[in-house]
């Protein structure tokens, strides 16, 4: 508790009085008393996360969480012991990330009893949308109505203030005009959209309110807590308003509170930014995030497969800070509900290579979202495309499509850290152009929803790409979960064995060592590991190390 008070004093100085301090401490102790079940301490090779929406599957006359629970238990439970539900609270836009009420489950999805029922067979990851909330929320309505309890809950700015230095993640206005109860129109800070109004953490009462939300999620069973868009939490005009010192202190505060209320809870920061800024959220290794999203991995794997060259991927991965002390690790993924972020590539490959990749995929049907730069120009911010379609030109057949996809996910599962797989990848989804047309935004291309009967009928066809994809991923994950060399903290080295072939070694000779080989080319590759016999874990075959041949897009895990 002393650590929490020290952080508070650094953020607010004398602005956090004894009454506020008493409320904070009281709520933390109440949350600690309310939590009965213990969290898993640390992580291991069995931990694989499924990223999904709460309304991903539907059935007639049934709440979607009930439908999801049945589908999960029938098809996904053996491979995915952790489920990350994207925001399942009442919302008004951005597929859940514009939250109306932090304390409720969206009625169409179910209620907290449904979350509790799912919790019986899996661990859960909740989204804490801490930077902003819906313009239709009661909090913001109270602010517009000028009710005293919501005074300064959000941020108003004189339009004449110079905000040109502020980092812009979207090509949308930073400020949105709203008319208040007294008839005055004021400009309100809206980083992401007019319906997503930024909370004012400079107001200590906002901090108390958001700490209450965090503890509520812990009480409802969150094992992992994802801090969404966390880099933008603190605003100081005249600065970039991203990654500011007080933002880092707020993350440290959330971590310290979770450590008291529910020890073992994992705090994960979502910051789709260049690598050096992203890893800064690990703090000193024990006082900030437990995990950070490995944002460069999706575009770098895509770049390697599209160029049939592993040099850039290898160069980046070989200088990753080692994680082996059990205090922090990477949260690895290839696809998510958002697009494939391009900002994390900046500083790793040059801008022209990024633009070439964007042009190639856009010509093949991918969508592109753009961001505004301080100098008035704009740059591509993300590619909107399913990972299946990103990896493979449309002219290829499903056998090659699945081979490239399986290679990418074998690499994901080999990397140090905790892997996460998005539901559209699990289901082998292709670009949903009808969804883009119907909903009117690019990200809908990778957010298709399904009726339970529809998806089960497809999974019942062994030759269908969706069924083959689920089978291939389940097999890879099952093998990973049996081998301690894949522990997130085990030793890691990476080499370019020959052009287009990547070698990753996990573990050590004293315990278990696995040599993983990945052929990122469309031609067979022959090589030698030296004298000796290896067991290939994915297929269960035995291979002579003196003469190994990898087929096009093939991966091997050799023990």
Coordinates of C-alpha atoms in Angstrom, one line a residue:
X1 CA 0.0 0.0 0.0
X2 CA 2.9 2.3 0.6
X3 CA 4.0 1.9 -3.0
X4 CA 0.5 2.9 -4.2
X5 CA 0.5 6.0 -2.1
X6 CA 4.0 6.9 -3.4
X7 CA 2.8 6.6 -7.0
X8 CA -0.3 8.7 -6.2
X9 CA 1.9 11.4 -4.7
X10 CA 4.1 11.5 -7.8
X11 CA 1.1 11.9 -10.1
X12 CA -1.0 14.3 -8.1
X13 CA 1.4 15.9 -5.6
X14 CA -0.9 17.6 -3.0
X15 CA -4.0 17.2 -5.2
X16 CA -5.0 13.9 -3.7
X17 CA -6.3 14.7 -0.3
X18 CA -6.8 12.5 2.8
X19 CA -10.5 11.9 1.9
X20 CA -9.6 10.6 -1.6
X21 CA -6.8 8.5 -0.2
X22 CA -9.2 6.9 2.3
X23 CA -11.7 6.0 -0.4
X24 CA -8.9 4.5 -2.5
X25 CA -7.5 2.4 0.3
X26 CA -11.0 1.3 1.4
X27 CA -11.9 0.1 -2.1
X28 CA -8.6 -1.8 -2.6
X29 CA -9.1 -3.6 0.7
X30 CA -12.8 -4.4 -0.1
X31 CA -11.7 -5.9 -3.5
X32 CA -9.1 -8.0 -1.7
X33 CA -11.8 -9.4 0.7
X34 CA -14.2 -10.1 -2.2
X35 CA -11.8 -12.3 -4.2
X36 CA -11.8 -15.9 -3.2
X37 CA -10.4 -17.9 -6.1
X38 CA -6.6 -17.6 -6.7
X39 CA -5.0 -16.7 -10.0
X40 CA -2.4 -18.9 -11.6
X41 CA 1.1 -17.5 -10.8
X42 CA 3.3 -16.9 -13.7
X43 CA 3.0 -18.6 -17.1
X44 CA 4.1 -21.7 -18.9
X45 CA 4.1 -23.5 -22.2
X46 CA 0.4 -24.6 -21.8
X47 CA -0.8 -21.0 -21.9
X48 CA -2.3 -20.1 -25.3
X49 CA -4.9 -17.3 -25.6
X50 CA -8.0 -17.2 -27.9
X51 CA -9.0 -13.6 -28.9
X52 CA -12.7 -13.4 -29.6
X53 CA -15.9 -11.3 -29.4
X54 CA -18.6 -12.3 -27.0
X55 CA -21.1 -12.3 -29.9
X56 CA -18.9 -14.3 -32.2
X57 CA -21.5 -17.1 -32.5
X58 CA -25.2 -16.9 -32.3
X59 CA -28.2 -19.2 -32.1
X60 CA -31.9 -18.6 -32.1
X61 CA -33.4 -17.5 -28.8
X62 CA -30.1 -17.6 -26.9
X63 CA -27.7 -15.1 -25.5
X64 CA -24.4 -15.2 -27.4
X65 CA -22.3 -16.0 -24.4
X66 CA -24.2 -19.2 -23.9
X67 CA -23.7 -20.1 -27.6
X68 CA -20.0 -19.2 -27.3
X69 CA -19.6 -21.4 -24.3
X70 CA -21.0 -24.4 -26.1
X71 CA -18.9 -23.9 -29.2
X72 CA -15.8 -23.3 -27.1
X73 CA -16.3 -26.5 -25.1
X74 CA -16.9 -28.5 -28.3
X75 CA -14.1 -27.2 -30.5
X76 CA -11.7 -24.9 -28.7
X77 CA -11.2 -25.8 -25.1
X78 CA -8.4 -28.3 -25.6
X79 CA -6.2 -25.8 -27.3
X80 CA -7.1 -22.5 -25.7
X81 CA -7.0 -22.5 -21.8
X82 CA -7.4 -18.6 -21.8
X83 CA -10.1 -16.6 -23.6
X84 CA -9.7 -12.9 -24.2
X85 CA -13.2 -11.5 -24.7
X86 CA -13.0 -8.2 -26.5
X87 CA -15.2 -5.5 -24.7
X88 CA -18.5 -7.2 -23.8
X89 CA -20.0 -4.2 -22.1
X90 CA -22.9 -2.1 -23.5
X91 CA -21.4 0.0 -26.3
X92 CA -22.3 2.4 -29.1
X93 CA -19.5 2.1 -31.7
X94 CA -16.1 0.6 -32.7
X95 CA -17.4 -2.9 -32.1
X96 CA -17.3 -2.5 -28.3
X97 CA -14.5 -0.1 -27.7
X98 CA -16.9 2.8 -27.1
X99 CA -18.2 1.7 -23.7
X100 CA -21.4 3.0 -22.3
X101 CA -21.3 1.2 -19.0
X102 CA -18.2 -0.5 -17.6
X103 CA -20.2 -2.4 -15.0
X104 CA -22.7 -4.3 -17.2
X105 CA -22.6 -7.1 -19.8
X106 CA -24.3 -6.1 -23.0
X107 CA -27.9 -7.5 -22.8
X108 CA -27.7 -9.3 -26.1
X109 CA -24.6 -11.2 -24.9
X110 CA -25.9 -12.2 -21.5
X111 CA -24.9 -11.1 -18.0
X112 CA -22.2 -11.7 -15.4
X113 CA -23.6 -15.2 -14.6
X114 CA -22.7 -16.2 -18.2
X115 CA -19.2 -14.9 -17.7
X116 CA -19.0 -16.9 -14.5
X117 CA -20.2 -20.0 -16.3
X118 CA -17.5 -19.7 -18.9
X119 CA -15.0 -19.0 -16.2
X120 CA -15.5 -22.6 -14.9
X121 CA -13.8 -24.1 -17.9
X122 CA -11.2 -21.4 -18.8
X123 CA -9.3 -18.4 -17.6
X124 CA -10.4 -15.0 -18.8
X125 CA -8.9 -11.8 -20.1
X126 CA -11.0 -8.6 -19.9
X127 CA -10.5 -5.4 -21.8
X128 CA -10.1 -2.3 -19.5
X129 CA -10.9 0.5 -22.0
X130 CA -9.2 3.1 -19.8
X131 CA -8.5 6.0 -22.1
X132 CA -12.0 6.8 -23.3
X133 CA -15.7 6.0 -23.2
X134 CA -18.9 6.5 -25.2
X135 CA -20.3 9.9 -25.7
X136 CA -23.6 8.3 -24.9
X137 CA -22.4 7.0 -21.5
X138 CA -24.0 8.3 -18.3
X139 CA -20.7 9.7 -17.2
X140 CA -20.4 11.9 -20.3
X141 CA -24.1 12.9 -20.2
X142 CA -23.5 14.0 -16.6
X143 CA -20.5 16.0 -17.7
X144 CA -22.5 17.7 -20.6
X145 CA -25.4 18.3 -18.1
X146 CA -22.8 20.0 -15.8
X147 CA -23.7 17.8 -12.8
X148 CA -21.2 18.5 -10.0
X149 CA -20.1 14.8 -9.6
X150 CA -18.9 14.7 -13.2
X151 CA -17.2 18.1 -13.3
X152 CA -13.9 17.8 -15.2
X153 CA -14.4 14.1 -15.9
X154 CA -13.5 14.8 -19.5
X155 CA -11.2 17.3 -21.2
X156 CA -12.3 20.6 -22.8
X157 CA -9.8 22.6 -24.8
X158 CA -9.9 26.1 -26.3
X159 CA -9.7 25.5 -30.1
X160 CA -7.0 28.1 -30.3
X161 CA -4.5 26.1 -28.2
X162 CA -1.7 24.7 -30.3
X163 CA -2.1 20.9 -30.4
X164 CA 0.0 20.2 -33.5
X165 CA 2.5 18.1 -31.5
X166 CA -0.2 15.6 -30.4
X167 CA 0.3 12.2 -31.8
X168 CA -2.7 11.2 -34.0
X169 CA -3.6 7.6 -34.5
X170 CA -6.5 8.3 -36.8
X171 CA -7.2 10.7 -39.7
X172 CA -10.0 12.3 -37.7
X173 CA -10.3 15.6 -35.7
X174 CA -8.7 15.6 -32.3
X175 CA -11.5 17.8 -30.8
X176 CA -15.2 17.5 -31.1
X177 CA -17.7 20.3 -30.3
X178 CA -20.5 19.5 -27.8
X179 CA -23.2 21.8 -26.5
X180 CA -23.5 21.9 -22.7
X181 CA -26.5 22.4 -20.4
X182 CA -25.9 26.1 -20.2
X183 CA -26.0 26.4 -24.0
X184 CA -22.3 26.9 -24.4
X185 CA -20.5 24.8 -27.1
X186 CA -17.1 23.5 -26.0
X187 CA -14.4 21.4 -27.8
X188 CA -13.9 18.1 -26.1
X189 CA -10.8 15.9 -26.5
X190 CA -11.6 12.8 -28.6
X191 CA -8.4 10.9 -29.6
X192 CA -10.1 8.1 -31.6
X193 CA -13.6 9.3 -32.7
X194 CA -16.3 11.7 -31.9
X195 CA -18.1 8.9 -30.0
X196 CA -15.0 8.1 -27.9
X197 CA -14.4 10.9 -25.4
X198 CA -11.1 10.8 -23.5
X199 CA -11.3 10.6 -19.7
X200 CA -9.5 13.3 -17.7
X201 CA -7.1 11.4 -15.4
X202 CA -5.7 14.8 -14.1
X203 CA -9.0 14.8 -12.0
X204 CA -8.4 12.5 -9.0
X205 CA -12.1 11.6 -9.0
X206 CA -11.6 10.0 -12.4
X207 CA -8.8 7.9 -11.1
X208 CA -11.0 6.7 -8.2
X209 CA -13.8 5.9 -10.6
X210 CA -11.5 3.9 -12.9
X211 CA -9.8 2.1 -10.1
X212 CA -13.2 1.0 -9.0
X213 CA -13.8 -0.4 -12.6
X214 CA -10.5 -2.2 -12.5
X215 CA -11.3 -3.9 -9.2
X216 CA -14.8 -4.7 -10.4
X217 CA -13.2 -6.7 -13.3
X218 CA -11.0 -8.5 -10.9
X219 CA -14.0 -9.4 -8.7
X220 CA -15.8 -10.7 -11.8
X221 CA -12.9 -13.1 -12.5
X222 CA -10.4 -11.4 -14.9
X223 CA -7.1 -13.3 -14.8
X224 CA -5.6 -11.1 -17.5
X225 CA -6.4 -7.3 -17.8
X226 CA -5.7 -5.6 -21.2
X227 CA -5.2 -1.9 -20.9
X228 CA -6.6 -0.6 -24.2
X229 CA -5.0 2.4 -25.9
X230 CA -3.2 3.0 -22.7
X231 CA -0.4 5.2 -24.1
X232 CA -2.8 8.1 -24.5
X233 CA -4.1 8.4 -21.0
X234 CA -2.4 11.6 -19.8
X235 CA -2.7 14.8 -21.8
X236 CA -0.4 17.8 -21.6
X237 CA -0.9 20.3 -24.5
X238 CA 2.4 21.2 -26.1
X239 CA 3.6 17.6 -25.9
X240 CA 2.9 14.5 -28.0
X241 CA 0.4 13.4 -25.3
X242 CA 1.5 9.8 -25.7
X243 CA 3.8 7.8 -23.4
X244 CA 4.0 10.7 -20.9
X245 CA 5.6 10.0 -17.5
X246 CA 2.2 10.1 -15.7
X247 CA 0.8 7.6 -18.2
X248 CA 3.5 5.2 -17.1
X249 CA 2.8 6.0 -13.5
X250 CA -0.9 5.1 -14.0
X251 CA 0.1 1.7 -15.4
X252 CA 2.4 1.2 -12.4
X253 CA -0.5 2.1 -10.1
X254 CA -3.0 -0.3 -11.8
X255 CA -0.3 -3.1 -11.5
X256 CA 0.3 -2.4 -7.8
X257 CA -3.5 -2.4 -7.1
X258 CA -3.9 -5.7 -9.0
X259 CA -1.0 -7.2 -7.1
X260 CA -2.8 -6.5 -3.8
X261 CA -6.4 -7.3 -4.8
X262 CA -5.8 -10.4 -6.9
X263 CA -2.1 -11.6 -6.9
X264 CA -1.3 -13.4 -10.1
X265 CA -3.4 -11.1 -12.3
X266 CA -1.5 -10.2 -15.5
X267 CA -1.5 -6.6 -16.7
X268 CA -1.0 -6.3 -20.4
X269 CA -0.5 -3.0 -22.2
X270 CA -1.8 -2.4 -25.7
X271 CA 0.3 0.2 -27.4
X272 CA 0.5 -0.1 -31.2
X273 CA 3.6 2.0 -31.5
X274 CA 7.3 1.6 -32.5
X275 CA 9.1 -1.1 -30.6
X276 CA 11.2 1.0 -28.2
X277 CA 8.1 2.8 -27.0
X278 CA 6.1 -0.4 -26.7
X279 CA 8.7 -2.2 -24.5
X280 CA 9.0 0.9 -22.2
X281 CA 5.7 -0.3 -20.6
X282 CA 7.6 -3.2 -19.0
X283 CA 9.1 -0.7 -16.6
X284 CA 11.9 -2.0 -14.5
X285 CA 10.7 -5.6 -15.1
X286 CA 8.6 -5.8 -12.0
X287 CA 6.6 -2.6 -11.5
X288 CA 4.6 -2.0 -14.7
X289 CA 3.1 -4.3 -17.3
X290 CA 3.6 -8.1 -17.0
X291 CA 3.4 -8.3 -20.8
X292 CA 3.4 -6.0 -23.8
X293 CA 1.9 -6.8 -27.2
X294 CA 4.6 -7.9 -29.6
X295 CA 3.3 -5.5 -32.3
X296 CA 6.2 -5.8 -34.8
X297 CA 5.7 -9.6 -35.1
X298 CA 2.6 -9.6 -37.3
X299 CA 3.9 -7.2 -40.0
X300 CA 7.4 -8.7 -39.9
X301 CA 6.2 -12.3 -40.4
X302 CA 4.0 -11.0 -43.2
X303 CA 6.9 -9.1 -44.7
X304 CA 9.1 -12.3 -44.5
X305 CA 6.6 -14.5 -46.2
X306 CA 5.8 -12.0 -48.9
X307 CA 9.4 -11.2 -49.7
X308 CA 10.6 -14.8 -49.1
X309 CA 13.4 -13.3 -47.0
X310 CA 13.9 -13.8 -43.2
X311 CA 16.8 -11.4 -42.8
X312 CA 14.8 -8.5 -41.4
X313 CA 12.8 -10.7 -39.1
X314 CA 15.9 -12.4 -37.8
X315 CA 17.8 -9.1 -37.3
X316 CA 14.9 -7.7 -35.2
X317 CA 14.3 -10.9 -33.2
X318 CA 18.0 -11.4 -32.4
X319 CA 18.2 -8.2 -30.4
X320 CA 15.0 -8.6 -28.4
X321 CA 15.7 -8.0 -24.7
X322 CA 15.8 -11.5 -23.1
X323 CA 12.9 -12.5 -20.9
X324 CA 13.7 -15.3 -18.5
X325 CA 13.2 -14.1 -15.0
X326 CA 9.4 -14.9 -14.8
X327 CA 8.6 -11.2 -14.1
X328 CA 7.8 -10.1 -17.7
X329 CA 7.2 -11.7 -21.1
X330 CA 5.9 -10.9 -24.5
X331 CA 2.2 -11.2 -25.6
X332 CA 2.7 -12.6 -29.1
X333 CA 0.1 -12.5 -31.9
X334 CA -0.3 -12.3 -35.6
X335 CA -3.9 -11.1 -36.1
X336 CA -6.3 -9.2 -34.0
X337 CA -9.7 -7.4 -34.2
X338 CA -7.8 -4.4 -35.5
X339 CA -5.7 -4.4 -38.7
X340 CA -2.0 -5.3 -39.1
X341 CA -0.3 -2.3 -37.6
X342 CA 2.4 -0.6 -39.6
X343 CA 3.8 1.8 -37.1
X344 CA 5.8 -0.9 -35.4
X345 CA 7.7 -1.5 -38.6
X346 CA 9.0 2.1 -38.7
X347 CA 12.6 2.1 -37.7
X348 CA 12.9 -1.6 -38.6
X349 CA 12.4 -1.3 -42.4
X350 CA 12.5 1.8 -44.5
X351 CA 9.3 3.7 -45.5
X352 CA 9.5 2.7 -49.1
X353 CA 9.4 -1.0 -48.2
X354 CA 6.3 -0.4 -46.0
X355 CA 4.6 1.5 -48.9
X356 CA 5.5 -1.4 -51.3
X357 CA 3.9 -3.9 -49.0
X358 CA 0.8 -1.7 -48.6
X359 CA 0.5 -1.3 -52.4
X360 CA 0.8 -5.0 -53.0
X361 CA -1.9 -6.0 -50.5
X362 CA -4.2 -3.1 -51.4
X363 CA -4.0 -4.2 -55.1
X364 CA -5.0 -7.7 -53.9
X365 CA -8.1 -6.4 -52.0
X366 CA -6.8 -5.4 -48.6
X367 CA -8.1 -2.1 -47.1
X368 CA -5.8 0.6 -45.6
X369 CA -6.4 3.0 -42.7
X370 CA -4.3 6.2 -42.6
X371 CA -3.0 8.5 -39.9
X372 CA -2.3 12.3 -40.0
X373 CA 1.3 13.4 -39.4
X374 CA 2.3 16.7 -37.6
X375 CA 3.6 18.1 -40.9
X376 CA 0.2 17.7 -42.6
X377 CA 1.0 14.6 -44.6
X378 CA -0.5 11.2 -44.0
X379 CA 0.9 7.7 -43.7
X380 CA -0.6 4.2 -43.8
X381 CA -1.4 3.2 -40.2
X382 CA -2.7 -0.3 -40.7
X383 CA -3.7 -3.0 -43.2
X384 CA -7.2 -4.3 -42.9
X385 CA -7.3 -7.9 -44.1
X386 CA -7.6 -11.3 -42.6
X387 CA -4.2 -12.8 -41.8
X388 CA -5.0 -15.7 -44.1
X389 CA -5.5 -13.4 -47.1
X390 CA -2.6 -11.2 -46.1
X391 CA -0.1 -14.0 -46.4
X392 CA -1.1 -15.4 -49.8
X393 CA -2.0 -13.9 -53.2
X394 CA -5.5 -14.6 -54.3
X395 CA -4.3 -16.7 -57.2
X396 CA -2.9 -19.4 -54.9
X397 CA -4.8 -22.6 -54.1
X398 CA -6.0 -23.5 -50.6
X399 CA -3.1 -26.0 -50.1
X400 CA -0.5 -23.2 -50.4
X401 CA -2.7 -20.8 -48.5
X402 CA -2.9 -23.2 -45.5
X403 CA 0.9 -24.0 -45.8
X404 CA 1.9 -20.3 -45.5
X405 CA -0.6 -19.8 -42.7
X406 CA 0.6 -22.9 -40.8
X407 CA 4.2 -21.8 -41.1
X408 CA 3.4 -18.3 -39.7
X409 CA 1.6 -19.8 -36.7
X410 CA 4.3 -22.4 -36.0
X411 CA 6.6 -19.5 -35.8
X412 CA 4.2 -17.7 -33.4
X413 CA 4.0 -20.7 -31.2
X414 CA 7.8 -21.0 -31.2
X415 CA 8.6 -17.5 -30.2
X416 CA 9.3 -16.7 -26.5
X417 CA 6.3 -15.4 -24.7
X418 CA 2.6 -16.2 -24.4
X419 CA 0.9 -16.7 -27.9
X420 CA -2.6 -15.5 -28.7
X421 CA -4.6 -16.4 -31.8
X422 CA -7.6 -14.4 -33.1
X423 CA -10.8 -16.2 -33.7
X424 CA -10.9 -15.4 -37.4
X425 CA -7.5 -17.1 -37.8
X426 CA -8.7 -20.1 -35.8
X427 CA -11.6 -20.3 -38.2
X428 CA -9.6 -19.8 -41.4
X429 CA -11.5 -16.7 -42.3
X430 CA -11.2 -14.9 -45.6
X431 CA -11.8 -11.2 -46.2
X432 CA -15.4 -10.2 -45.4
X433 CA -16.2 -7.6 -48.1
X434 CA -19.9 -7.9 -47.5
X435 CA -19.2 -6.9 -43.9
X436 CA -17.3 -3.8 -45.0
X437 CA -20.1 -2.8 -47.3
X438 CA -22.8 -3.4 -44.7
X439 CA -21.0 -1.7 -41.7
X440 CA -19.2 1.0 -43.6
X441 CA -15.7 0.7 -42.1
X442 CA -12.5 -1.1 -43.1
X443 CA -11.9 -3.1 -40.0
X444 CA -15.1 -5.1 -40.6
X445 CA -13.2 -7.1 -43.2
X446 CA -11.7 -9.2 -40.3
X447 CA -14.7 -9.2 -37.9
X448 CA -17.2 -11.6 -39.4
X449 CA -19.8 -13.1 -37.0
X450 CA -21.4 -16.5 -37.5
X451 CA -24.4 -18.5 -36.6
X452 CA -23.5 -21.6 -34.7
X453 CA -25.2 -23.9 -37.3
X454 CA -23.4 -22.2 -40.2
X455 CA -19.9 -22.6 -38.7
X456 CA -20.5 -26.1 -37.4
X457 CA -21.7 -27.2 -40.9
X458 CA -18.4 -25.9 -42.3
X459 CA -16.3 -27.6 -39.6
X460 CA -18.1 -30.9 -40.4
X461 CA -16.5 -30.8 -43.9
X462 CA -12.9 -32.2 -43.5
X463 CA -11.8 -30.8 -46.9
X464 CA -13.0 -27.3 -46.1
X465 CA -10.3 -24.7 -45.5
X466 CA -11.9 -23.7 -42.2
X467 CA -11.9 -27.2 -40.8
X468 CA -8.3 -27.8 -42.0
X469 CA -7.1 -24.6 -40.4
X470 CA -8.6 -25.5 -37.0
X471 CA -7.2 -29.0 -37.2
X472 CA -3.7 -27.6 -38.1
X473 CA -3.7 -25.0 -35.3
X474 CA -5.0 -27.5 -32.7
X475 CA -2.3 -30.0 -33.6
X476 CA 0.5 -27.3 -33.3
X477 CA -0.8 -26.0 -30.0
X478 CA -1.2 -29.5 -28.6
X479 CA 2.4 -30.3 -29.4
X480 CA 3.6 -27.0 -27.9
X481 CA 1.8 -27.6 -24.7
X482 CA 3.6 -30.9 -24.1
X483 CA 7.1 -29.5 -24.3
X484 CA 8.8 -27.3 -21.6
X485 CA 11.3 -26.0 -24.2
X486 CA 8.4 -23.8 -25.4
X487 CA 8.0 -22.2 -21.9
X488 CA 7.7 -18.4 -22.4
X489 CA 10.9 -17.9 -20.4
X490 CA 13.0 -20.7 -21.8
X491 CA 16.3 -19.9 -23.7
X492 CA 15.9 -18.5 -27.2
X493 CA 18.3 -18.0 -30.1
X494 CA 17.5 -17.3 -33.7
X495 CA 19.6 -17.7 -36.9
X496 CA 19.3 -17.5 -40.7
X497 CA 20.3 -21.0 -41.6
X498 CA 20.4 -20.2 -45.3
X499 CA 18.5 -17.8 -47.5
X500 CA 14.9 -17.9 -46.6
X501 CA 15.3 -20.5 -43.8
X502 CA 15.0 -19.5 -40.2
X503 CA 16.3 -21.5 -37.3
X504 CA 15.0 -21.0 -33.7
X505 CA 16.4 -22.9 -30.8
X506 CA 14.4 -23.1 -27.6
X507 CA 15.4 -24.5 -24.3
X508 CA 18.8 -26.1 -23.4
X509 CA 20.5 -29.5 -23.5
X510 CA 20.2 -30.0 -19.7
X511 CA 16.4 -29.9 -19.8
X512 CA 14.9 -30.0 -23.3
X513 CA 16.1 -28.4 -26.5
X514 CA 14.0 -28.0 -29.6
X515 CA 15.4 -26.8 -32.9
X516 CA 12.7 -25.2 -35.1
X517 CA 13.2 -24.7 -38.8
X518 CA 11.0 -22.6 -41.1
X519 CA 11.2 -22.4 -44.9
X520 CA 9.9 -19.0 -45.9
X521 CA 10.3 -19.8 -49.6
X522 CA 8.2 -21.5 -52.3
X523 CA 11.0 -24.0 -53.1
X524 CA 12.5 -27.0 -51.3
X525 CA 15.5 -26.3 -49.1
X526 CA 18.1 -28.9 -48.1
X527 CA 20.5 -28.4 -45.2
X528 CA 22.3 -30.2 -42.4
X529 CA 22.2 -29.9 -38.6
X530 CA 25.1 -32.3 -38.2
X531 CA 25.4 -35.9 -37.2
X532 CA 22.5 -37.4 -35.2
X533 CA 18.9 -38.3 -35.3
X534 CA 16.0 -36.0 -34.5
X535 CA 12.3 -36.6 -33.7
X536 CA 10.1 -34.2 -35.7
X537 CA 7.4 -33.3 -33.2
X538 CA 4.7 -32.1 -35.4
X539 CA 4.4 -35.2 -37.5
X540 CA 6.1 -37.7 -35.1
X541 CA 8.7 -38.7 -37.7
X542 CA 12.4 -39.4 -37.2
X543 CA 14.9 -37.4 -39.3
X544 CA 18.6 -37.7 -40.0
X545 CA 20.3 -34.4 -39.1
X546 CA 22.8 -34.8 -41.9
X547 CA 20.2 -34.5 -44.6
X548 CA 17.1 -32.4 -43.9
X549 CA 14.8 -31.2 -46.6
X550 CA 12.1 -28.7 -46.0
X551 CA 9.3 -28.4 -48.5
X552 CA 8.0 -25.0 -49.6
X553 CA 6.5 -23.1 -46.6
X554 CA 7.3 -26.0 -44.3
X555 CA 8.1 -25.8 -40.6
X556 CA 9.8 -28.5 -38.4
X557 CA 10.1 -28.8 -34.6
X558 CA 13.1 -31.1 -34.0
X559 CA 13.9 -32.7 -30.6

